[in-house]
Coordinates of C-alpha atoms in Angstrom, one line a residue:
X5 CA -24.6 -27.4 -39.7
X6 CA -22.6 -30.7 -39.3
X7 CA -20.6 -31.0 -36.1
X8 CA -17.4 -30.8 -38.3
X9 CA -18.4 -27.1 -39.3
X10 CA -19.1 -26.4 -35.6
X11 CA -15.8 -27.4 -35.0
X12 CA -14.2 -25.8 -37.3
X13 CA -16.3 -22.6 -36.9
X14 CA -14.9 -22.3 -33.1
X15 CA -11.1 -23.0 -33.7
X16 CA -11.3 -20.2 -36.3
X17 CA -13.1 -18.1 -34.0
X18 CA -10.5 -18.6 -31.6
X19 CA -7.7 -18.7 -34.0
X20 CA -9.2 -14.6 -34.7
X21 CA -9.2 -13.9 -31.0
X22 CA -5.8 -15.0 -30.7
X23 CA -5.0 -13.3 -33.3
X24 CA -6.5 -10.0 -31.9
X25 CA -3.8 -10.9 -29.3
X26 CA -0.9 -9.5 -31.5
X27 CA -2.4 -6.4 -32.4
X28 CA -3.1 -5.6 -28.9
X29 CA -0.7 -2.5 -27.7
X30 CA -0.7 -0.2 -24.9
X31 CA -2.0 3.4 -24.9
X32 CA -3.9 5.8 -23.0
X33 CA -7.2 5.6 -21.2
X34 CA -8.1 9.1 -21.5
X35 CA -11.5 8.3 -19.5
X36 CA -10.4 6.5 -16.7
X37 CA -6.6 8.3 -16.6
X38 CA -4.8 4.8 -17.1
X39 CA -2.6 3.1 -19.6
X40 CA -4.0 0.3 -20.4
X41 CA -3.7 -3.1 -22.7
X42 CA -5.7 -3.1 -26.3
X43 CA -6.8 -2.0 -29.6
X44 CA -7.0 1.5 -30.6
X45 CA -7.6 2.8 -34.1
X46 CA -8.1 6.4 -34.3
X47 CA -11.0 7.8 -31.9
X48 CA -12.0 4.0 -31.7
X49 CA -10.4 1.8 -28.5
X50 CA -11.1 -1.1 -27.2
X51 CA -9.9 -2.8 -23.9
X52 CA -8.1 -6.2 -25.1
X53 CA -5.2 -8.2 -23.7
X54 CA -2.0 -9.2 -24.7
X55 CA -0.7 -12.7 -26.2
X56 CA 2.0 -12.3 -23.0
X57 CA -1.3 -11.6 -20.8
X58 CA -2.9 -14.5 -21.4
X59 CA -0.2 -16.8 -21.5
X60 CA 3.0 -15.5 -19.6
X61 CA 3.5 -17.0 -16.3
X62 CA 2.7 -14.8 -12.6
X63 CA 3.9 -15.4 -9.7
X64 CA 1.4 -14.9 -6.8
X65 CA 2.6 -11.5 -5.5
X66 CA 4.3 -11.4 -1.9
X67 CA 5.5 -8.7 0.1
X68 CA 6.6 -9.3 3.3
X69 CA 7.2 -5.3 4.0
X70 CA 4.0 -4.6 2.9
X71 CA 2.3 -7.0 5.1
X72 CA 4.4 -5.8 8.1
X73 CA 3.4 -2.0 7.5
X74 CA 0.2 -3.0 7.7
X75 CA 0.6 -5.1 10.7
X76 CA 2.1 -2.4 12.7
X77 CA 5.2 -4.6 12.5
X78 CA 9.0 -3.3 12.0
X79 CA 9.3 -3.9 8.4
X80 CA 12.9 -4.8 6.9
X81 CA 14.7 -1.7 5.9
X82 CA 16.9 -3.8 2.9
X83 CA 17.7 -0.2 1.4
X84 CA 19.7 2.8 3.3
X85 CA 19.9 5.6 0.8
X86 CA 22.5 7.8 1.8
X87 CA 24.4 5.7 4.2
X88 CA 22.5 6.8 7.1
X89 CA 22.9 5.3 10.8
X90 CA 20.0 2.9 11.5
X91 CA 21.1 1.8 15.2
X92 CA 18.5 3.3 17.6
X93 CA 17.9 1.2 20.5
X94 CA 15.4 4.0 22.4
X95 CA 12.8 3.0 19.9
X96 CA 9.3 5.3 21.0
X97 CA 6.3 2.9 21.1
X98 CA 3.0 5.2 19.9
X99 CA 0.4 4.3 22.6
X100 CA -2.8 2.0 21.1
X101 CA -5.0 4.9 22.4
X102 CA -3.5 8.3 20.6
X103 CA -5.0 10.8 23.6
X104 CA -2.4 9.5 25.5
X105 CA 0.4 10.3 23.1
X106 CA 1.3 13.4 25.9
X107 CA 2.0 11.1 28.4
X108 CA 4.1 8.4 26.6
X109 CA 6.4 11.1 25.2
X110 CA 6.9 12.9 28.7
X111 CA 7.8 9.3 29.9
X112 CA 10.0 8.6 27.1
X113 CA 12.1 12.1 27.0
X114 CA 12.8 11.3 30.4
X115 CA 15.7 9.2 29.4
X116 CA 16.9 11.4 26.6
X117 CA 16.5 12.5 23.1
X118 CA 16.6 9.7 20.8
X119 CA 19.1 10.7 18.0
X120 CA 17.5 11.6 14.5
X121 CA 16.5 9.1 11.8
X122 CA 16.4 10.1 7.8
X123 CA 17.0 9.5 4.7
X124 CA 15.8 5.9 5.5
X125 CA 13.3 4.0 3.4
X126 CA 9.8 5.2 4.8
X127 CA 10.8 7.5 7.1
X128 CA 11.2 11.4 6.1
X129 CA 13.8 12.5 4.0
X130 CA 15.4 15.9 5.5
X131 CA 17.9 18.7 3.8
X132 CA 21.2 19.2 5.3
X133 CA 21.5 20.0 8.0
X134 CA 18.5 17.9 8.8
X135 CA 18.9 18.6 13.0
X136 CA 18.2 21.9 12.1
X137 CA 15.4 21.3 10.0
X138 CA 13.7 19.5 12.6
X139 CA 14.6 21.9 15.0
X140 CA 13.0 24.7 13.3
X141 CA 10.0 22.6 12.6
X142 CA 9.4 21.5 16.2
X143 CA 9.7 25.8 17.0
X144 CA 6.9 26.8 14.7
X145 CA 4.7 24.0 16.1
X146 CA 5.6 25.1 19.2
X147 CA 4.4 28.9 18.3
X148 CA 1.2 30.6 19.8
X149 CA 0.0 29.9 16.8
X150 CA 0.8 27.4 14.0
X151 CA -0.9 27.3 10.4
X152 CA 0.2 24.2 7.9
X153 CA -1.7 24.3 4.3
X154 CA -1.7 20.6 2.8
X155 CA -2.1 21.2 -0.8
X156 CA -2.6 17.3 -3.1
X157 CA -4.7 15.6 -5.2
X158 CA -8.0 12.9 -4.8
X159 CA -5.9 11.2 -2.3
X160 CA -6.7 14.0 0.9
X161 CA -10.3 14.8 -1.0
X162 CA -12.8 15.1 1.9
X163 CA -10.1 15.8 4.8
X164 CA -8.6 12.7 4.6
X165 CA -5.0 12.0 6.1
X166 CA -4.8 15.9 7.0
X167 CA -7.6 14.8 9.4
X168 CA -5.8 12.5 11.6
X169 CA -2.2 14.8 11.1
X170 CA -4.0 17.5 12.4
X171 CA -5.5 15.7 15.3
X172 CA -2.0 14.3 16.5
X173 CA -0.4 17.8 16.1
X174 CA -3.3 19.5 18.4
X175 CA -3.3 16.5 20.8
X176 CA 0.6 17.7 20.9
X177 CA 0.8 21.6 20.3
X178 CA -2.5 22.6 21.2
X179 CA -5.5 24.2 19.1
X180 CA -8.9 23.1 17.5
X181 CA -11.2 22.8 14.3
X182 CA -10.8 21.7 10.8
X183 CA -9.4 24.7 9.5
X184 CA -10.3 25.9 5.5
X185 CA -13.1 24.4 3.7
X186 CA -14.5 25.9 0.4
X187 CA -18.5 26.8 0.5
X188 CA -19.3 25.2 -2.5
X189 CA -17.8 21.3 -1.7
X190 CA -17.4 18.7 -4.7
X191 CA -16.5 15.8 -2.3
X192 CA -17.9 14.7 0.5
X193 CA -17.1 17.0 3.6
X194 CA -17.3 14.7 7.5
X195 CA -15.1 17.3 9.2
X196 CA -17.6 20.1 9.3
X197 CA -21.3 19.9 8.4
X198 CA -22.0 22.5 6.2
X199 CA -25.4 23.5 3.4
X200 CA -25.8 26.0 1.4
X201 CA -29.3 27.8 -0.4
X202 CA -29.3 29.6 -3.7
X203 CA -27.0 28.7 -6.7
X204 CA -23.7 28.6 -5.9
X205 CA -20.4 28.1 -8.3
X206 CA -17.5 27.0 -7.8
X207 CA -14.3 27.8 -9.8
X208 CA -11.0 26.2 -9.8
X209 CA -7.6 26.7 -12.4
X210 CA -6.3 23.0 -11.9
X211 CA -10.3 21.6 -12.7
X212 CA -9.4 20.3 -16.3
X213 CA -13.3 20.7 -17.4
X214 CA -13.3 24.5 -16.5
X215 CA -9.8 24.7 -18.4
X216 CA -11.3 23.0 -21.4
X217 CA -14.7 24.8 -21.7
X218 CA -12.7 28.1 -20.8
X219 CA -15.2 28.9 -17.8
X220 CA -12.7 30.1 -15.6
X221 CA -12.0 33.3 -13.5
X222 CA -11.1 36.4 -16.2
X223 CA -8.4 37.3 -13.5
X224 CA -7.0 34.3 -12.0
X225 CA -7.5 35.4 -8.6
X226 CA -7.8 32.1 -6.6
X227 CA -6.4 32.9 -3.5
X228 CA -4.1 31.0 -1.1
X229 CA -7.0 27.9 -1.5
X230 CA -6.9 27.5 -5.8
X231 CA -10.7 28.1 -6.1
X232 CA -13.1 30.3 -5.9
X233 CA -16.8 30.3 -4.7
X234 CA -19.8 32.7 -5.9
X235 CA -23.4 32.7 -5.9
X236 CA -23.6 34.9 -9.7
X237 CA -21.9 33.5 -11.9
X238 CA -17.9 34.9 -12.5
X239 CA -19.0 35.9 -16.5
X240 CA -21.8 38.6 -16.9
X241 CA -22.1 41.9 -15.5
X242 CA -24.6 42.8 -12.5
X243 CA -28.0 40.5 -12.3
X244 CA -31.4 42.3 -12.9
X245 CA -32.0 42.5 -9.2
X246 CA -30.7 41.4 -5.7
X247 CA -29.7 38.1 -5.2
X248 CA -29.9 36.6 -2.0
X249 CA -27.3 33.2 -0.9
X250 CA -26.1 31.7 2.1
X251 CA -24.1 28.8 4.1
X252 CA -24.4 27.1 7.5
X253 CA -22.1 25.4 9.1
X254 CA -22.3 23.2 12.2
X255 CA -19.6 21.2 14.1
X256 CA -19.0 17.7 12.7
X257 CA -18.3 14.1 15.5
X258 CA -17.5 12.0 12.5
X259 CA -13.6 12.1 13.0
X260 CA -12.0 13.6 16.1
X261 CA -13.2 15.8 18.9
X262 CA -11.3 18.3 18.2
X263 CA -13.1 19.2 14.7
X264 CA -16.1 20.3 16.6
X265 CA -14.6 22.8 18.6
X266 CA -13.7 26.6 17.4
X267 CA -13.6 29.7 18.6
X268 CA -12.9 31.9 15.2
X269 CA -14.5 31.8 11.9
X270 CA -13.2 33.9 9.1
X271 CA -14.7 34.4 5.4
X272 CA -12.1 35.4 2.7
X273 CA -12.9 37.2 0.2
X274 CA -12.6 39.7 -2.7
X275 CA -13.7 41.0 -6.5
X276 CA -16.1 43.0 -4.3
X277 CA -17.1 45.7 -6.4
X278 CA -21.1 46.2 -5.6
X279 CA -22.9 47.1 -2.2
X280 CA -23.1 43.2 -0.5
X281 CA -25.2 42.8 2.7
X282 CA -24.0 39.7 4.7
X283 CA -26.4 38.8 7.6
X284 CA -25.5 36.2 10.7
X285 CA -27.5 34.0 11.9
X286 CA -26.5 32.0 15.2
X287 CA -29.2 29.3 16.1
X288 CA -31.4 31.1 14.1
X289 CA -31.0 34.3 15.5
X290 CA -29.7 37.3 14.0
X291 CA -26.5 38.4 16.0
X292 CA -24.6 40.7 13.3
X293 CA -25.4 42.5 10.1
X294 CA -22.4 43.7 7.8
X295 CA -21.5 45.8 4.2
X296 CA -18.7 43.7 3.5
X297 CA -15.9 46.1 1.6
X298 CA -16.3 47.4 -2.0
X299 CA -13.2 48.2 -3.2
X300 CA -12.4 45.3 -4.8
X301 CA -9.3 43.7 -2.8
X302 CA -8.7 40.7 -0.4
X303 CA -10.6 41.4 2.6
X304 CA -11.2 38.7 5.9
X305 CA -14.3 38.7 7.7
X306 CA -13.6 37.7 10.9
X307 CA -16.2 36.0 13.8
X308 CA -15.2 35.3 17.3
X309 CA -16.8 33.1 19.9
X310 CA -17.0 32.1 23.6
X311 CA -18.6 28.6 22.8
X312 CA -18.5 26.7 19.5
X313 CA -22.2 27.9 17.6
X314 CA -24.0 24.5 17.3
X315 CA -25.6 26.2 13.6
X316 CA -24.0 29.7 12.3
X317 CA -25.5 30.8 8.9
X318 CA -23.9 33.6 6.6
X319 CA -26.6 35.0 4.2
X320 CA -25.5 37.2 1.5
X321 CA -27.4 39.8 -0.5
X322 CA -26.1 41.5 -3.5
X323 CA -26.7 42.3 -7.7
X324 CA -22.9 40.7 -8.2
X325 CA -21.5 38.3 -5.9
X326 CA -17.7 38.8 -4.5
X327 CA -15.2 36.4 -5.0
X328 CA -15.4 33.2 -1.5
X329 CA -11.9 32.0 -1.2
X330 CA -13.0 29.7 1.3
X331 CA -13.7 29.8 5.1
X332 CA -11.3 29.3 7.9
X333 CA -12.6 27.7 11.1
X334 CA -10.4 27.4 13.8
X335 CA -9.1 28.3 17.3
X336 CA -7.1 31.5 18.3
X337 CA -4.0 29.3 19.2
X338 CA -2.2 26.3 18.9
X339 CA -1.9 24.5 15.3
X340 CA -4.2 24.9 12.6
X341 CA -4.1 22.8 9.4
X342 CA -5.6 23.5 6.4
X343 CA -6.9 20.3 3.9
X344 CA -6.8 21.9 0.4
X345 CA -7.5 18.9 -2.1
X346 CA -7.0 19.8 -5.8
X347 CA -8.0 16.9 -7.8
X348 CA -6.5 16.0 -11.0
X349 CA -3.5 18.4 -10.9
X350 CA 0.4 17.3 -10.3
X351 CA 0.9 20.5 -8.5
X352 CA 1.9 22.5 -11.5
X353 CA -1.1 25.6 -10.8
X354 CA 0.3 27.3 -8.3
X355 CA 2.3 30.0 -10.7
X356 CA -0.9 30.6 -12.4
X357 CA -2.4 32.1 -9.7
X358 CA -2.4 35.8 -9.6
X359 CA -1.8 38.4 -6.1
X360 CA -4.5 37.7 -4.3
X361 CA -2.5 34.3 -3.3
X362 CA 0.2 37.0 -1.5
X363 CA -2.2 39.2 0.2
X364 CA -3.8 35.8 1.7
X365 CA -0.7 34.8 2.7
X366 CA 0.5 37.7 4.4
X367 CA -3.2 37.3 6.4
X368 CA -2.6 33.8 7.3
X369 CA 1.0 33.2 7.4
X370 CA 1.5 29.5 7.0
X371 CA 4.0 28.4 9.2
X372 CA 4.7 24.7 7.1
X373 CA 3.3 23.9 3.7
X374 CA 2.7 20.6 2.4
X375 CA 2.4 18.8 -1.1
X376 CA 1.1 16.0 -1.8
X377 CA 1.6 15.3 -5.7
X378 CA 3.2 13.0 -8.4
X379 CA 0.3 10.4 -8.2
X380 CA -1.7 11.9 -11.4
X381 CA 1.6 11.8 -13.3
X382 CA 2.0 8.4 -12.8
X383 CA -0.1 6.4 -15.7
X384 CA 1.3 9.1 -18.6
X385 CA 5.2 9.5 -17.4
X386 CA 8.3 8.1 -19.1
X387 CA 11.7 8.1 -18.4
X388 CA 12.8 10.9 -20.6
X389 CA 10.1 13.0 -18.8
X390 CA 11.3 12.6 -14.7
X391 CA 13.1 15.1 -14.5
X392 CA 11.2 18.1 -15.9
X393 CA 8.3 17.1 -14.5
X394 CA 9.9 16.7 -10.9
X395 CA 11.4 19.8 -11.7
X396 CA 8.1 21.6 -12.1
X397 CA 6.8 20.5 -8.9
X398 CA 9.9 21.7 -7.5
X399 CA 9.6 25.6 -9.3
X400 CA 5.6 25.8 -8.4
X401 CA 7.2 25.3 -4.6
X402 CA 9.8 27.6 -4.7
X403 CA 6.8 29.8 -6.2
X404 CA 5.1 29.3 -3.2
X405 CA 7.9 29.7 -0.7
X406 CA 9.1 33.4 -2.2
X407 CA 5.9 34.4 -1.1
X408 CA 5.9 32.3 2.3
X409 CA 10.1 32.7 3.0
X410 CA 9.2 31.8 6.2
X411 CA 7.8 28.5 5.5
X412 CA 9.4 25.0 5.9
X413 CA 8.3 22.9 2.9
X414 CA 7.1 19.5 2.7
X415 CA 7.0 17.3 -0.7
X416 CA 4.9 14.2 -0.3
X417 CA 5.9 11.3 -2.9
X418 CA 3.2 9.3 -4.6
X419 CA 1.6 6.2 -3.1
X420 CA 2.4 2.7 -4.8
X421 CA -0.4 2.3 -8.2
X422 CA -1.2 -1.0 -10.3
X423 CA -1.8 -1.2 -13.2
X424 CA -5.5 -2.5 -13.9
X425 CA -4.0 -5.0 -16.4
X426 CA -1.6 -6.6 -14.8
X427 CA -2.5 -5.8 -11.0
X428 CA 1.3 -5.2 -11.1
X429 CA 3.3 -1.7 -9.9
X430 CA 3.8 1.2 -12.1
X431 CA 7.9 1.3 -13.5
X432 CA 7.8 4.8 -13.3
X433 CA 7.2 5.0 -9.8
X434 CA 10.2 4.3 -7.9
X435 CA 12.1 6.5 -11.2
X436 CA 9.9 8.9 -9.9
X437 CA 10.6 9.0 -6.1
X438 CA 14.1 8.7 -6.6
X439 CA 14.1 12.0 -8.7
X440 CA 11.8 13.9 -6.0
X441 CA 14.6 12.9 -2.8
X442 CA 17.0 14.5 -5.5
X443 CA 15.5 17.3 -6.3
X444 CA 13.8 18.4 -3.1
X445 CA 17.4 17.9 -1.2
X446 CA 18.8 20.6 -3.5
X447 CA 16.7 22.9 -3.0
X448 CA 16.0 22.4 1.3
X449 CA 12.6 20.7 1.2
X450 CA 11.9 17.7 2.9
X451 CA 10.2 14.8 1.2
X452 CA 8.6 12.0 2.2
X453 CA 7.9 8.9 -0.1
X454 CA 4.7 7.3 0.4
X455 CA 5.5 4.8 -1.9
X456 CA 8.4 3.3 0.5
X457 CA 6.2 3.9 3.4
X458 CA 3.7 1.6 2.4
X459 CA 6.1 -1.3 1.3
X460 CA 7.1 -0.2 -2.0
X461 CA 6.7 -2.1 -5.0
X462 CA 3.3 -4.2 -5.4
X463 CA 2.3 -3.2 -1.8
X464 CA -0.8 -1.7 -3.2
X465 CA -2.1 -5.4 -3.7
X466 CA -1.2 -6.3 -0.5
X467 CA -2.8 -3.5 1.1
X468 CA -6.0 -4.3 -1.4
X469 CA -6.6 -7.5 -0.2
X470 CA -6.3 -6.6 3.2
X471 CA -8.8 -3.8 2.3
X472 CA -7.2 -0.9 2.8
X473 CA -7.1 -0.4 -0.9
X474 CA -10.0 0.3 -3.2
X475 CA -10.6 -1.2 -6.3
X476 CA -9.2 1.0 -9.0
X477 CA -5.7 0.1 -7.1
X478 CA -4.6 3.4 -7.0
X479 CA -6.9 4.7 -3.9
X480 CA -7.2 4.1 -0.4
X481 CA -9.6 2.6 1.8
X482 CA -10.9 4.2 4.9
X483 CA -8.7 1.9 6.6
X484 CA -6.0 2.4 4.6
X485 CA -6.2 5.7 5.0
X486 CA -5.7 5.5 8.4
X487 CA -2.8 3.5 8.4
X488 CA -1.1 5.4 6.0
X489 CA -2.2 8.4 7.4
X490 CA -0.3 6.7 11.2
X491 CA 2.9 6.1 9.2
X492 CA 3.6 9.9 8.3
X493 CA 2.4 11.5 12.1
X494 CA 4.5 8.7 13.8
X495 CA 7.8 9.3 11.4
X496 CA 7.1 12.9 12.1
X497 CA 6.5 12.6 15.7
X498 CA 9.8 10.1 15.9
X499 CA 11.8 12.8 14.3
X500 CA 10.3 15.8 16.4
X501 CA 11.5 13.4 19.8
X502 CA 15.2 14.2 18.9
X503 CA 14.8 18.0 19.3
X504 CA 11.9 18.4 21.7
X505 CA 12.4 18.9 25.6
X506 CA 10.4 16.5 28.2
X507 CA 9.3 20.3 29.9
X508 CA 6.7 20.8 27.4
X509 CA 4.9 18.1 28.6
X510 CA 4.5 18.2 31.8
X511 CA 2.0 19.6 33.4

């Protein structure tokens, strides 16, 4: 071939690529949950930019708020949403150490109550009258006994932000442990250590897979946690012979001492319709032996301690296995907060769930429920679609409060996402949060809008290249977590400062 062929062979090669360019439009990832940039034709897509990708013009992205935030700095509020007063000149400065967080606030209250802060830009968005709120938030913390659920998506997967809430609210209000965790765990699990032997399933309504190939519960009873753990499987009658299953659980150092300290351990369960031996084990020595109840309803197996066991194993023997909810591991006061990750879902499951969910709530009584959704929503949701889908959040909550009318309810916003194409923010997204400070002020919830806290719009780069991002954009870092996980206990703590008395902590 003559070098004049070559030549012209690669401008009409590129002449096809750029041609490739115009056909390029955005759709659905259904794999990786994204809307992305490229050629789809039928079943067929293919990833493939733009003629605007390749040649419109990007500014390098900056964001001063977002690089305060992360800083620990006093961003810039340039937005006040409801006319709100932002003078405070008693600001509370969170000590660099967190076990000292008693002592700062007795020295603080000393000259006052500061006056309350919200419907701000990153800090927590209250109902009317929001004193009151706050007031009767600061009362059940203050209980004997406390229990917060925090229901969300991947984002708390594996305890995290619950972990370092929880922490701050037993360094405050007393208690211990990490509270619920499922015996069967799909994620990885640092705030308890726990194994299991023989064949365990786990069953979840919000797991889109189980949905899909129908291998879900024939009743829908969840319980208060949205899955279920067995160790025969939930189709089929009894097995040919006993079947013999177990868990142990030991306390975890890998995030805050507190974690590894408990005094009660309870096993929910139900659907227990054949004889079912369970057998305890402490250090490897037998200490109790149980029937656990056959008559098919909710039913809590409770443990009690003088000293945290460093190994307790639960060994089951049956032909049919009852229905786990999950294990509680805790302390017999002070707060107790549950981390109850539900990947993939928006927070629309809840009304799915069958009575079970009401007999476990009468047992535990939450005292403040949180959720943590919007985030899945995100990469699918247009503007015509805002307000239902806000407004479905909002019914599975009032769901949940009618059987918890004692509850204060929490609605945590999405974080800021990119868009893998562009590196650039999600449009939807501040649509979106304006919608959920709407809706969950209507109906007396309090909301909090991770997206502002964390700088708003592109601050998901910024926090990337400071890693506390990873790299699908969307996710924190462990660092990130952190940080984001600081901004909500301090807003909350700042908030709590205007209602709380400096008697409580002193000693």
């Amino acid at each position: 071939m003559t070098p004049k062929k070559i030549v012209v062979f690669m401008i009409g090669v590129l002449l096809s690529l750029l041609w490739l360019t115009f056909l390029s439009r955005e759709y659905v990832d259904v794999e990786n949950e994204e809307v992305i940039h490229g050629i789809k034709i039928g079943s067929f897509q293919m990833k493939y930019p733009t003629f605007w990708d390749i040649f419109s013009h990007r500014e390098p992205i900056k964001n001063d708020k977002a690089m305060a935030i992360i800083q620990g700095k006093e961003p810039k509020i340039e937005k006040d949403t409801l006319n709100a007063e932002l003078v405070n000149n008693r600001k509370f400065i969170f000590p660099k150490d967190i076990n000292h967080l008693r002592d700062s606030i007795e020295a603080f209250l000393e000259g006052g109550n500061p006056k309350l802060i919200s419907n701000v830009e990153g800090q927590i968005y209250y109902p009317e009258p929001m004193q009151e709120f706050v007031k009767r938030m600061n009362e059940k913390l203050s209980q004997p006994t406390c229990r917060i659920l925090h229901y969300g998506d991947s984002k708390i997967e594996g305890d995290r932000i619950t972990s370092y809430l929880r922490n701050g609210l037993q360094i405050l209000y007393g208690g211990s442990g990490p509270g619920y965790f499922p015996i069967k765990t799909p994620y990885g699990q640092r705030s308890i250590i726990i194994q299991t032997t023989g064949n365990w399933f786990r069953y979840a309504l919000f797991n889109a897979e189980q949905r899909k190939n129908k291998d879900l519960l024939p009743n829908n009873q969840y319980g208060l946690y949205a899955n279920v753990c067995r160790f025969t499987p939930a189709r089929g009658g009894d097995t040919a012979g006993l079947k013999t299953a177990s868990f142990t659980i030991s306390p975890s150092y890998a995030y805050y001492s507190r974690l590894a300290e408990y005094s009660q351990i309870t096993l929910h369960y139900g659907n227990c319709t054949v004889p079912t031996l369970v057998t305890v084990y402490e250090n490897n020595v037998e200490i109790r032996k149980d029937s656990l109840i056959t008559d098919g309803d909710y039913h809590a197996y409770k443990l009690h301690f003088d000293v945290t066991p460093k190994k307790l194993k639960l060994q089951f023997s049956s032909r049919k296995s009852p229905d786990f909810y999950g294990v509680t591991v805790g302390s017999d006061q002070g707060v107790q907060v549950d981390n109850i990750p539900t990947r993939g879902d928006s927070g629309f499951h809840f009304t799915r769930l069958q009575n079970t969910y009401e007999a476990m709530s009468r047992e535990l009584r939450p005292d403040i429920i949180i959720f943590q959704f919007g985030g899945n929503l995100v990469p699918y949701l247009t503007k015509d679609k805002v307000v239902s889908s806000v407004k479905r959040i909002i019914t599975n909550m009032q769901w949940v409060q009618k059987r918890n009318p004692e509850a204060l309810l929490f609605l945590i916003g999405p974080s800021d996402m990119l868009r893998r194409s562009s590196k650039t923010t999600y449009d939807i997204i501040p649509v979106l949060v304006e919608e959920m400070k709407k809706q969950t002020a209507e109906n007396g919830f309090a909301f909090w809008s991770m997206y502002e806290a964390m700088g708003g719009k592109n601050s998901m780069k910024i926090w990337y290249d400071n890693r506390m991002a990873a790299s699908d954009l969307v996710h924190f870092s462990d660092k990130g977590t952190e940080r984001i996980s600081e901004l909500l206990f301090q807003n909350l703590v700042e908030d709590l400062l205007s209602v709380q008395s400096v008697e409580m902590y002193r000693k």
